[in-house]
Amino acid sequence: MLDSQLEMTDKIGYLLLKKGIIDTKILEEALLIKNEDQAKLKRNLAQILVQEFNFDHDTIFREVSVLYAFKELNVSIKDLSDERIEEIRKLMSAKGDEIKLMLIEHHVIPFQYDKFRDKLVLAAVDPTDRALTKIAYTLNAKKYEINYLRKRDYDKLIQIIAPPENEFLKMIEEADEEISVERDEISVDEEELDAEINKSALVNLVEAALVEGVRKGASDIHFIPRSNKKTEIHFRVDGKLMLWHTQDGTLPEAVMSVVKDRAKGLDRFERERAQDGFIQREIDRHIIRYRVSVLPMVGTELRNKFESIVIRILDDRKVIKDLGKLGLVGYARQAFEKSINKPQGMIILTGPTGSGKSTTLIAALYQVIDPTKNVLTVEDPVEYVIEGARQLKIGHRMNFEQAIRAILRHDPDIVLVGEMRDKETAETAVKLANTGHLTFSTLHTNDAPSAVSRLYKMGVEPFLIAYAINIIVAQRLIRKLCEKCKRKITNIDPELLKKAGLEVEEWKNYEIYESVGCELCNNSGFKGRMAIHEALLFTNEIREMIVRSGAEVDEEKIRKQAKKDGTLNLRESGFEKVKQGLTTIQEVLAGTVEE
């Protein structure tokens, strides 16, 4: 009876409940919001679930499109020709900028005009949007058909067809103002500098960089001072620095002062020591946090007090919660899942800075976080907010080492120690793992076996290392080939294979690709990055080797045993990605060292 009543009052809710996508409690709360909403926004249940309860848009609206018989468009960006993209661009812009903005605001694309049927096909992220009828009328469509387009496909397509305008860059262009802040005196005249900054367009330049860095998918923004009144702004995209803007005729001190003024926790007038601060902005309806690092630099001119500024972009949309999206495959995936599902022990991620260790750890944490467990994290600095975890705040009253010691008294079940920096933090982390806690942490070493040596050299006892650790995973990030322009290699270079230590005859059987370059990937041939892994699972044989270590750990012996157990080293893991057509042999060679 209840089911039939629900079906009559809300078909969307009934369908999603039956499919197990939502539960009764969420449905009741959403229906209450819907009832309160009727006089104002008049949102349907699907819109409320996405906007108020943070459900995945595509999961909900795919079911809605099936329920109301909207055709789903399966758009593959790589298969769209340049002519087809240009055709969509023209349809988007046909009625002027105001209508184009309306289309973007409602996440709808005039995808195709069917001349034979005199019908316009509208691709909508939300096919139930009440504004679609008005939009079709505004586009002068006598007949129109609404198709459902997945949000992730829309996001990729709109970046090519109509990338969002940077309002700060537009303000600079409209002002037609040359940014010029000069100074002849040997010492910095702060008042004069302040007056010049306020008159100039430097603020817009810095804000434009913050916006553009997010939109271009950069991980970091670098402000680099040069001589002759020049400052370069670089973006790190897919691991590589690329020049975005060169500011000429302006003192680097002025540019850096503006950056420091925009950040919290930085002293603009301090130019002799390292500083850390942060910035927060709402960009494209998302809160983006930025971590700012300032370092004094040596300049070529004595009167200049140069500083280098690097801004790390912390975009929560990039947090991976699904272990399947990390790129762990085969033995590495099995070993990792087995290790994180144990009630205690240590999981260590190792690799250089920027190799994605934190991303992997957070994804692993999300697999084991449970309301019945006390999950504590100690990181300095905290990069991402982890739902369901208590994240300790590091500051001048409680530093990293004090927090590590205090955590033992806070009844934890699962602990994340951001980094094992020295003997004290390493021993505390090992102690946690040995006393019934599941412990996650990171180390900076080249591969998994060398992490064992590092802990040993820190002074941690071999038997503690052997029996506290479940697994050590070494990780690197390598660039992914652009799916739109990658090209199959017909004649593979035997010299390249020999250089990589690969069998020529064997690799003739694989479909491998090379980079080309197109508009989608900024002509680099690569779009995005992926992780490759080396997993050292602590088997009984590995534990025995470590316990029996003498003056030092025999890393080579551990490597050989790990290989017997099924471990692929980082380079071998990379070559598996080449076989899948995801990257190139050259990229793997550049990102790994030979064993």
XYZ file of C-alpha atoms in Angstrom:
595
model
C 0.000 0.000 0.000
C 2.815 2.387 0.999
C 4.685 1.543 -2.228
C 1.651 2.353 -4.402
C 1.081 5.642 -2.554
C 4.715 6.597 -3.017
C 4.609 5.690 -6.709
C 1.626 7.987 -7.170
C 3.157 10.907 -5.219
C 6.736 10.674 -6.488
C 7.773 8.295 -9.259
C 11.425 9.337 -9.075
C 11.617 8.587 -5.345
C 9.841 5.258 -5.807
C 12.255 4.186 -8.574
C 15.431 5.214 -6.718
C 14.260 3.529 -3.514
C 13.419 0.300 -5.346
C 16.851 0.262 -7.001
C 18.602 0.757 -3.646
C 20.192 4.051 -4.714
C 18.567 5.862 -1.766
C 17.180 4.588 1.519
C 13.893 5.350 3.272
C 15.407 7.933 5.630
C 16.947 9.984 2.807
C 13.737 9.706 0.781
C 11.645 11.042 3.684
C 14.039 13.977 4.243
C 14.132 14.771 0.517
C 10.317 14.681 0.249
C 10.058 17.132 3.167
C 12.418 19.529 1.378
C 10.420 19.058 -1.837
C 7.158 19.993 -0.077
C 8.749 23.098 1.464
C 10.220 23.942 -1.940
C 6.988 24.005 -3.937
C 6.239 27.685 -3.392
C 9.772 28.786 -4.311
C 12.199 26.766 -6.436
C 9.798 23.943 -7.343
C 12.645 21.430 -7.565
C 11.921 17.779 -8.256
C 13.310 14.999 -6.078
C 16.266 14.254 -8.379
C 17.447 17.875 -8.246
C 17.102 17.926 -4.447
C 19.103 14.679 -4.030
C 21.980 16.090 -6.112
C 21.963 19.632 -4.693
C 21.148 18.970 -1.025
C 22.380 15.411 -0.405
C 25.470 15.434 -2.712
C 24.426 12.360 -4.703
C 26.370 11.772 -7.920
C 24.531 13.695 -10.648
C 24.905 11.043 -13.343
C 23.803 8.180 -11.067
C 20.510 9.961 -10.292
C 19.720 11.526 -13.668
C 20.505 8.424 -15.662
C 17.622 6.723 -13.825
C 15.423 9.801 -14.345
C 16.124 9.787 -18.100
C 15.115 6.113 -18.285
C 11.951 6.765 -16.241
C 10.786 9.609 -18.497
C 12.107 8.033 -21.735
C 14.707 10.698 -22.521
C 17.217 9.409 -25.030
C 20.768 9.267 -23.607
C 23.549 10.734 -25.752
C 26.772 8.749 -25.556
C 29.254 11.402 -26.565
C 32.879 10.413 -27.085
C 34.925 13.609 -27.302
C 37.718 11.893 -29.223
C 35.273 10.822 -31.947
C 33.932 14.329 -32.565
C 35.571 15.851 -35.641
C 36.783 19.457 -35.677
C 33.964 20.266 -38.132
C 31.371 18.794 -35.736
C 32.763 20.808 -32.809
C 32.686 23.984 -34.894
C 29.062 23.255 -35.836
C 28.087 23.011 -32.135
C 30.031 26.237 -31.421
C 27.980 28.068 -34.051
C 24.702 26.743 -32.629
C 25.804 27.891 -29.130
C 26.661 31.413 -30.312
C 23.945 31.878 -32.969
C 21.670 34.053 -30.785
C 24.332 36.162 -29.097
C 26.235 36.175 -25.784
C 23.179 36.540 -23.528
C 21.552 33.345 -24.862
C 24.910 31.567 -24.789
C 25.247 32.414 -21.077
C 21.731 31.083 -20.473
C 22.681 27.789 -22.151
C 25.822 27.502 -20.004
C 23.940 28.405 -16.810
C 21.449 25.580 -17.401
C 24.094 23.091 -18.613
C 22.463 22.530 -21.996
C 24.084 22.293 -25.432
C 22.271 22.689 -28.796
C 23.859 19.476 -29.985
C 22.497 19.087 -33.505
C 20.049 20.596 -35.957
C 18.240 17.900 -37.938
C 17.470 19.640 -41.246
C 15.335 16.818 -42.611
C 12.958 16.834 -39.629
C 13.446 20.561 -38.908
C 14.255 19.608 -35.318
C 16.818 20.892 -32.823
C 18.396 18.326 -30.495
C 19.134 19.781 -27.040
C 21.640 17.843 -24.905
C 20.828 18.554 -21.253
C 22.565 17.490 -18.068
C 19.174 17.798 -16.355
C 16.439 16.920 -18.889
C 13.785 17.804 -16.276
C 14.945 21.450 -16.051
C 11.838 23.671 -16.390
C 13.862 26.284 -18.314
C 14.445 23.987 -21.317
C 11.138 24.907 -22.963
C 11.991 28.611 -22.714
C 15.502 27.931 -24.053
C 14.134 26.054 -27.080
C 11.686 28.928 -27.753
C 14.527 31.475 -27.464
C 16.545 29.490 -30.022
C 13.544 29.706 -32.420
C 13.223 25.923 -32.549
C 9.844 24.987 -34.051
C 10.473 21.406 -33.017
C 12.936 20.217 -30.438
C 13.995 17.008 -28.742
C 15.593 16.864 -25.286
C 18.327 14.261 -24.832
C 20.124 13.408 -21.577
C 23.878 14.119 -21.535
C 26.033 12.842 -18.678
C 27.524 15.655 -16.632
C 31.071 14.348 -17.027
C 30.655 14.393 -20.852
C 29.122 17.879 -20.713
C 32.050 19.176 -18.604
C 34.584 17.898 -21.157
C 32.615 19.174 -24.160
C 31.900 22.664 -22.811
C 35.613 23.174 -22.062
C 36.273 22.784 -25.802
C 33.208 24.552 -27.191
C 32.845 27.465 -24.757
C 35.528 27.555 -22.058
C 34.436 29.887 -19.218
C 35.595 33.474 -19.480
C 38.116 34.738 -16.934
C 36.522 37.966 -15.659
C 39.834 39.238 -14.256
C 41.633 38.854 -17.597
C 38.709 40.620 -19.279
C 39.028 43.534 -16.808
C 42.736 43.844 -17.628
C 41.990 43.863 -21.381
C 39.112 46.339 -21.063
C 41.224 48.682 -18.932
C 43.872 48.566 -21.678
C 46.275 49.440 -18.913
C 49.952 48.624 -18.947
C 50.897 47.289 -15.533
C 53.975 49.202 -14.505
C 55.422 49.500 -11.030
C 58.962 50.849 -11.000
C 61.405 52.044 -8.389
C 64.883 53.542 -8.578
C 65.824 53.693 -4.912
C 67.982 50.990 -3.368
C 65.585 50.381 -0.454
C 61.927 49.510 -0.867
C 59.650 52.531 -0.415
C 56.611 50.696 0.944
C 54.207 53.651 0.708
C 55.128 54.343 -2.905
C 54.926 50.654 -3.717
C 51.493 50.461 -2.076
C 50.201 53.433 -4.045
C 51.446 51.992 -7.331
C 49.940 48.579 -6.616
C 46.544 50.114 -5.898
C 46.642 52.036 -9.161
C 47.690 49.071 -11.259
C 45.893 45.992 -12.595
C 48.152 43.614 -10.651
C 45.303 42.467 -8.407
C 43.321 41.375 -11.474
C 46.385 39.570 -12.824
C 46.845 37.555 -9.619
C 43.122 36.743 -9.364
C 43.111 35.752 -13.044
C 45.977 33.336 -12.380
C 44.036 31.733 -9.499
C 40.982 31.222 -11.716
C 42.878 30.094 -14.806
C 45.034 27.640 -12.827
C 41.901 25.811 -11.648
C 40.291 25.806 -15.095
C 43.414 24.486 -16.792
C 43.684 21.652 -14.268
C 47.012 22.872 -12.865
C 48.310 21.428 -9.606
C 50.502 24.466 -8.811
C 50.976 28.108 -9.827
C 54.563 29.429 -9.766
C 55.408 33.152 -9.509
C 59.080 33.404 -10.489
C 60.980 36.728 -10.232
C 63.452 37.593 -13.004
C 65.858 40.481 -13.483
C 64.982 43.623 -15.471
C 61.592 44.115 -13.798
C 60.103 40.835 -15.010
C 57.992 38.134 -13.324
C 56.963 34.846 -14.917
C 53.799 32.948 -13.969
C 53.922 29.206 -14.694
C 51.269 26.486 -14.295
C 52.206 22.887 -13.496
C 49.909 20.824 -15.704
C 50.235 17.027 -15.818
C 53.521 17.302 -13.935
C 55.170 19.756 -16.358
C 55.695 23.509 -15.847
C 54.287 25.663 -18.648
C 54.619 29.434 -18.977
C 51.233 31.160 -18.730
C 52.153 34.845 -18.504
C 55.213 37.102 -18.374
C 54.768 40.398 -16.530
C 57.210 42.995 -17.904
C 57.985 46.466 -16.609
C 56.890 45.668 -13.073
C 59.057 45.107 -10.033
C 58.820 41.463 -8.882
C 58.399 42.796 -5.311
C 55.146 44.445 -6.383
C 53.753 41.235 -7.886
C 54.748 39.233 -4.808
C 53.267 41.864 -2.492
C 49.910 41.535 -4.236
C 49.978 37.744 -3.882
C 50.819 38.064 -0.178
C 48.044 40.641 0.293
C 45.526 38.183 -1.204
C 46.583 35.388 1.193
C 45.986 34.866 4.903
C 48.890 34.202 7.265
C 51.527 36.061 5.234
C 53.449 39.205 6.181
C 53.770 41.372 3.102
C 56.705 43.324 4.523
C 58.743 40.211 5.431
C 61.129 39.362 2.588
C 63.943 37.538 4.377
C 62.320 34.284 5.570
C 60.103 31.442 4.377
C 56.352 31.896 4.901
C 53.242 29.745 4.493
C 49.702 31.004 3.988
C 46.431 30.121 2.304
C 43.766 31.554 -0.001
C 40.155 30.464 -0.507
C 37.972 31.358 -3.507
C 34.670 30.268 -5.056
C 35.394 29.400 -8.682
C 32.738 28.050 -11.047
C 30.463 27.392 -8.016
C 33.084 25.354 -6.168
C 35.138 26.332 -3.120
C 38.830 26.069 -4.006
C 41.578 26.294 -1.400
C 45.131 27.354 -2.202
C 48.238 26.722 -0.104
C 50.826 29.480 -0.556
C 54.562 28.946 -0.038
C 56.965 31.935 -0.097
C 60.766 31.571 -0.210
C 63.414 34.346 -0.359
C 65.714 34.134 -3.386
C 69.064 35.486 -4.474
C 68.690 38.162 -7.157
C 71.128 39.451 -9.760
C 70.656 43.045 -8.593
C 71.537 44.063 -5.040
C 68.596 46.476 -4.689
C 66.037 43.724 -5.375
C 64.661 41.522 -2.629
C 63.410 38.614 -4.676
C 60.975 35.962 -3.495
C 59.617 32.870 -5.222
C 55.967 31.979 -4.613
C 54.367 28.611 -5.305
C 50.615 28.173 -4.858
C 49.292 24.609 -4.534
C 45.690 24.270 -5.785
C 43.565 22.100 -3.490
C 40.437 21.149 -5.407
C 38.220 18.710 -3.466
C 36.644 17.582 -6.742
C 39.915 15.769 -7.483
C 39.699 13.631 -4.332
C 39.327 9.980 -5.344
C 37.093 7.908 -3.069
C 36.869 4.849 -5.297
C 39.866 2.501 -5.004
C 39.152 1.223 -8.518
C 40.065 4.624 -9.999
C 43.619 4.650 -8.607
C 45.096 2.494 -11.370
C 46.052 -0.375 -9.043
C 45.802 -3.611 -11.040
C 46.647 -7.297 -10.714
C 48.861 -8.347 -7.814
C 49.248 -4.748 -6.550
C 45.455 -4.294 -6.281
C 44.927 -7.644 -4.519
C 47.806 -7.060 -2.080
C 46.679 -3.498 -1.291
C 43.048 -4.457 -0.639
C 44.148 -7.379 1.543
C 46.406 -5.060 3.594
C 43.922 -2.231 4.219
C 41.206 -4.668 5.278
C 43.296 -6.089 8.127
C 42.295 -4.867 11.616
C 45.811 -3.587 12.356
C 49.209 -3.018 10.796
C 50.843 -0.326 8.718
C 50.288 0.714 5.098
C 53.147 2.856 3.772
C 53.078 4.840 0.518
C 56.453 5.893 -0.800
C 57.641 8.106 -3.625
C 58.874 11.655 -4.337
C 56.868 14.824 -3.648
C 53.969 15.152 -6.074
C 53.681 11.443 -6.860
C 50.089 11.195 -5.618
C 50.788 9.398 -2.329
C 48.197 11.451 -0.408
C 45.554 10.767 -3.067
C 46.078 7.013 -2.720
C 46.040 7.152 1.081
C 42.804 9.152 1.161
C 41.142 6.719 -1.278
C 42.262 3.839 0.965
C 40.954 5.625 4.065
C 37.539 6.033 2.464
C 37.375 2.235 2.034
C 37.822 1.626 5.772
C 36.152 4.658 7.393
C 33.178 3.493 9.406
C 30.924 5.289 11.941
C 31.928 2.651 14.527
C 35.618 3.598 14.231
C 37.586 6.593 15.496
C 39.665 7.772 12.532
C 42.356 10.360 13.357
C 44.700 12.122 10.935
C 47.883 14.083 11.638
C 49.030 16.059 8.593
C 51.076 19.220 8.233
C 49.568 20.877 6.338
C 46.082 19.370 5.941
C 45.326 19.274 2.219
C 41.838 17.825 1.923
C 38.898 17.505 4.301
C 38.160 13.795 4.867
C 34.529 13.069 5.723
C 34.196 10.820 8.776
C 37.718 11.504 10.098
C 38.879 13.782 12.928
C 41.730 15.811 11.475
C 44.109 17.287 14.050
C 44.945 20.959 13.671
C 48.681 21.656 13.602
C 49.811 25.109 14.723
C 52.279 26.960 16.942
C 50.602 25.578 20.090
C 50.711 21.936 18.873
C 53.300 20.893 16.316
C 53.424 17.701 14.243
C 55.572 15.743 16.737
C 53.386 16.734 19.729
C 50.255 15.696 17.818
C 51.773 12.268 17.008
C 52.495 11.662 20.705
C 49.043 12.893 21.803
C 47.177 10.727 19.317
C 47.995 7.571 21.318
C 45.896 8.902 24.207
C 42.875 9.684 22.011
C 41.521 6.134 21.618
C 42.062 5.750 17.845
C 41.088 2.775 15.660
C 42.564 4.032 12.395
C 45.339 6.619 12.110
C 46.801 8.555 9.194
C 50.267 9.972 9.884
C 50.976 12.345 6.994
C 54.704 11.623 6.879
C 57.294 9.722 8.902
C 59.898 12.470 9.139
C 62.349 11.124 11.709
C 62.999 8.307 14.181
C 60.489 9.677 16.705
C 57.529 9.904 14.298
C 58.464 6.583 12.640
C 58.674 4.746 15.980
C 55.331 6.211 17.133
C 53.649 5.175 13.865
C 55.127 1.662 14.166
C 54.009 1.509 17.807
C 50.440 2.372 16.738
C 50.505 -0.418 14.136
C 51.856 -2.892 16.713
C 49.216 -2.045 19.313
C 46.136 -2.946 17.308
C 45.665 0.116 15.093
C 45.412 0.293 11.312
C 47.990 2.954 10.434
C 48.588 4.783 7.136
C 51.679 6.858 6.409
C 54.175 8.023 3.763
C 57.946 8.027 3.241
C 60.180 9.625 0.616
C 62.143 6.802 -1.042
C 62.706 5.621 -4.615
C 61.006 2.237 -4.347
C 59.372 -0.130 -1.858
C 62.440 -2.162 -0.691
C 64.454 1.019 -0.062
C 61.687 2.163 2.346
C 62.624 -0.784 4.580
C 66.259 0.401 4.564
C 65.188 3.958 5.333
C 63.249 2.902 8.444
C 66.168 0.687 9.499
C 68.613 3.606 9.142
C 66.239 5.851 11.110
C 66.845 3.491 14.032
C 63.595 1.498 14.033
C 64.250 -2.091 15.220
C 64.142 -4.741 12.436
C 61.588 -6.960 14.254
C 59.278 -3.914 14.670
C 59.560 -3.141 10.940
C 58.945 -6.776 10.005
C 55.820 -7.324 12.079
C 54.238 -3.846 12.079
C 54.022 -3.341 8.299
C 51.370 -4.959 6.085
C 52.481 -3.470 2.770
C 54.726 -0.805 1.234
C 53.537 0.664 -2.072
C 55.863 2.768 -4.209
C 54.104 5.130 -6.590
C 54.826 7.450 -9.522
C 52.619 9.569 -11.754
C 53.053 9.372 -15.514
C 51.178 11.244 -18.230
C 48.239 9.650 -20.049
C 47.958 9.831 -23.818
C 45.239 12.138 -25.129
C 42.359 9.865 -26.195
C 41.371 12.212 -29.017
C 44.663 12.406 -30.901
C 46.808 9.402 -29.888
C 48.038 7.435 -32.897
C 48.730 3.728 -33.274
C 52.366 2.896 -34.085
C 52.605 0.679 -37.148
C 56.395 0.261 -37.199
C 57.824 0.173 -33.696
C 61.455 1.281 -33.308
C 63.523 -1.781 -32.291
C 66.197 0.482 -30.757
C 63.639 2.008 -28.407
C 62.546 -1.468 -27.283
C 66.146 -2.556 -26.719
C 66.823 0.608 -24.716
C 63.796 -0.251 -22.554
C 65.018 -3.855 -22.144
C 61.986 -5.278 -23.966
C 61.756 -8.223 -26.364
C 61.235 -6.930 -29.912
C 59.297 -10.002 -31.107
C 56.984 -10.037 -28.100
C 56.082 -6.339 -28.388
C 55.171 -6.678 -32.058
C 52.014 -8.426 -30.809
C 50.812 -5.405 -28.789
C 48.899 -2.345 -30.004
C 50.958 0.595 -28.784
C 50.432 4.291 -29.384
C 52.376 7.534 -29.705
C 51.545 11.125 -28.791
C 50.443 13.566 -31.497
C 48.863 16.761 -30.094
C 45.523 18.516 -30.618
C 43.371 21.373 -29.282
C 42.009 19.238 -26.427
C 45.472 18.541 -24.949
C 47.100 21.920 -25.786
C 49.138 20.144 -28.481
C 51.119 18.185 -25.889
C 49.749 14.772 -26.904
C 48.969 14.002 -23.260
C 45.887 14.692 -21.128
C 45.897 13.925 -17.407
C 48.112 11.615 -15.363
C 47.805 8.156 -13.859
C 49.644 6.241 -11.161
C 51.908 3.244 -11.542
C 52.674 1.096 -8.494
C 55.117 -1.348 -6.986
C 53.532 -3.299 -4.105
C 55.741 -5.004 -1.524
C 53.426 -7.229 0.501
C 55.003 -8.397 3.756
C 54.858 -12.172 3.369
C 56.447 -14.535 5.914
C 59.570 -14.785 3.720
C 59.971 -10.993 3.535
C 59.451 -10.628 7.306
C 62.089 -13.304 7.991
C 64.630 -11.538 5.738
C 64.134 -8.246 7.607
C 64.375 -9.823 11.083
C 67.639 -11.544 10.078
C 69.191 -8.309 8.735
C 72.669 -7.630 10.022
C 74.391 -4.275 9.731
C 72.039 -3.256 6.922
C 68.973 -4.486 5.034
C 69.678 -6.479 1.855
C 67.376 -4.591 -0.527
C 68.312 -6.735 -3.532
C 67.351 -9.918 -1.727
C 63.966 -8.377 -0.816
C 63.421 -7.320 -4.468
C 64.075 -10.854 -5.721
C 61.674 -12.369 -3.179
C 59.004 -9.753 -4.005
C 59.357 -10.616 -7.705
C 58.809 -14.306 -6.845
C 55.648 -13.294 -4.946
C 54.294 -11.528 -8.049
C 55.391 -7.912 -7.587
C 56.006 -5.750 -10.669
C 58.545 -2.956 -10.232
C 57.573 0.586 -11.237
C 58.957 0.318 -14.763
C 57.230 -3.020 -15.392
C 53.985 -1.550 -14.037
C 54.393 1.355 -16.489
C 54.909 -1.005 -19.428
C 51.614 -2.706 -18.549
C 49.944 0.698 -19.078
C 51.715 0.973 -22.465
C 50.225 -2.406 -23.474
C 46.787 -1.009 -22.595
C 47.356 1.956 -24.944
C 47.295 4.472 -22.086
C 50.816 5.921 -22.329
C 54.099 5.663 -24.262
C 57.314 3.730 -23.683
C 59.233 7.031 -23.627
C 56.979 8.396 -20.852
C 57.545 5.288 -18.720
C 61.326 5.468 -19.238
C 61.339 9.162 -18.278
C 59.280 8.559 -15.124
C 61.099 5.507 -13.734
C 64.618 4.297 -13.090
C 66.017 0.971 -14.231
C 66.184 -1.682 -11.503
